[in-house]
Amino acid sequence: MKSAVETLDPTKVKLTVEVTYDELKPSIDHAYQHIAEQVTVPGFRKGKVPPRIIDQRVGRPAVIEHAVNEGLSGFYAEAVRENKLRPMGQPAVEVTQVPGLVPAAAGEEGELHFTAEVEVRPEITLPELDGLSVTVDDVEVSDEDVAARLDALRERFGSLVGVDRPAESGDFVVIDLTATIDGEQIDQVSGTSYQIGSGNMLEGLDEALVGLSSGETTTFETELAGGDRKGEKALVSVTATGVKERQLPEVDDEFAQLASEFDTIDELKADLREQAGRIKASNQAVQARDLLVEKLTAEVEIPVPAGVVEAEVHRHLESEGRLEDDEHRAEVTEQAQTALRNQILLDTLAEQLDIKVSQSELLDYLVSASRQYGMDPNTFITTLDQQGQIPAMVAEVARSKALAVALRRVAVVDGSGAAVDLSEFIGTDEEDAAADQADAAAEAAVAADPATDVSSVAFGEDSADEKA
């Protein structure tokens, strides 16, 4: 098979492929076999109809069409591999020459020629990582940080007490709501408890409730957030039927014993300070990752395939029922371009760093993802496999791993210029090497005993707690 590539623009190529008759013949033979099983010809059993009879009854062109349709995807995939292309969308294929439409002497049947235009990942050159540095925030735990965590803990053990005063921000108010449009009541809610300041109901509700006492009513205009009239302006009447404030427990040893395993409030505060420090250290790793992506993106021009972006935007807007919303389309387009640009960057980075995804890394990722969806790991993985999504999961793990490995190559410092150790969050090269050795040993065990299934070991009885 011959193939040639013409670059149309940085994100699109045109493949020209020529397939010899001999290369297409297995597909032609299979087409005859498949058609023979479908047609009924007097005097012949199904599946035993000779090709010459099929040519008479069905027609040689139908056989060739069947063969071309069957073999085209394989020939396209082979051409993509040979030319080391990285398609990012579906190809637009045009068959320009079809062989063997009429009987001919051996060697004179002709060839299958087709072209395929497809958007591909652009070639980009990343800067050397060793010369890069990112500056992250210092890990400084203030008394205010500890106080905030302590207050959050106190709120979990607080109690709501009715008060005889106008409602204030943070109070819990029991409310009745009625929404009308042009005098027509379209919605009503009664006896709902709402915390002023949470902002999780209607825009303008917080302002309307502040200063409202139990038994009082006020009205305000707002845009409906749900229902059949979502997005329309409505007049809302709200009545406060009760006002409650949250009373927090005293900060003392008794509270420490109630809310934790510690005997004294000082011990509890020390633990909260340590928790805050761990969270801020974790945030440093996230910040370093984001800053590295931002720095690399700023230093490299990354064109994005317009067709891939448009397809994603259409899918997104269609799922929301907002295909005609031009303003939202512009927002989603920008988001899709950014996401695709980052994907291209990270895929290139993974190749540059020669990132390999081990079976254990993939399994860890899939088990974690299954928990997020509340699914059994085996069921989740089987579903992904049936949908052909496993390669996409491998690519996602590779991108994440590429960022972690890249962060080991760059200088990460805090505001004072001191080096920041992120190994707790991004691992080390030594840990990766040990994991690779473990995977190699597991693969060797499977090769030595084909009955051994690494995935079944990973999800066997010993991992019952993991499933839970």
Tab-separated table of C-alpha atoms in Angstrom, residues 355-356 361 400-401 403-409 420-437:
chain	number	residue	atom	x	y	z
A	355	ILE	CA	5.924	8.747	29.437
A	356	LYS	CA	4.748	5.153	29.784
A	361	GLU	CA	-1.236	3.315	37.235
A	400	SER	CA	-1.216	13.776	34.437
A	401	LYS	CA	1.987	11.773	34.798
A	403	LEU	CA	2.993	17.063	34.377
A	404	ALA	CA	4.273	15.361	37.516
A	405	VAL	CA	7.503	14.287	35.820
A	406	ALA	CA	7.939	17.751	34.271
A	407	LEU	CA	7.594	19.393	37.686
A	408	ARG	CA	10.559	17.311	38.864
A	409	ARG	CA	12.641	18.870	36.095
A	420	VAL	CA	9.898	23.662	47.451
A	421	ASP	CA	9.801	19.881	47.813
A	422	LEU	CA	6.709	18.508	46.061
A	423	SER	CA	7.773	14.867	46.034
A	424	GLU	CA	4.904	13.927	48.364
A	425	PHE	CA	2.487	14.942	45.617
A	426	ILE	CA	4.363	14.362	42.338
A	427	GLY	CA	6.449	11.335	43.305
A	428	THR	CA	10.068	10.714	42.370
A	429	ASP	CA	11.924	9.110	39.491
A	430	GLU	CA	13.021	6.339	41.871
A	431	GLU	CA	9.413	5.526	42.754
A	432	ASP	CA	8.514	5.376	39.073
A	433	ALA	CA	11.414	3.034	38.398
A	434	ALA	CA	10.313	0.745	41.237
A	435	ALA	CA	6.744	0.724	39.887
A	436	ASP	CA	8.025	-0.130	36.403
A	437	GLN	CA	9.992	-3.057	37.827
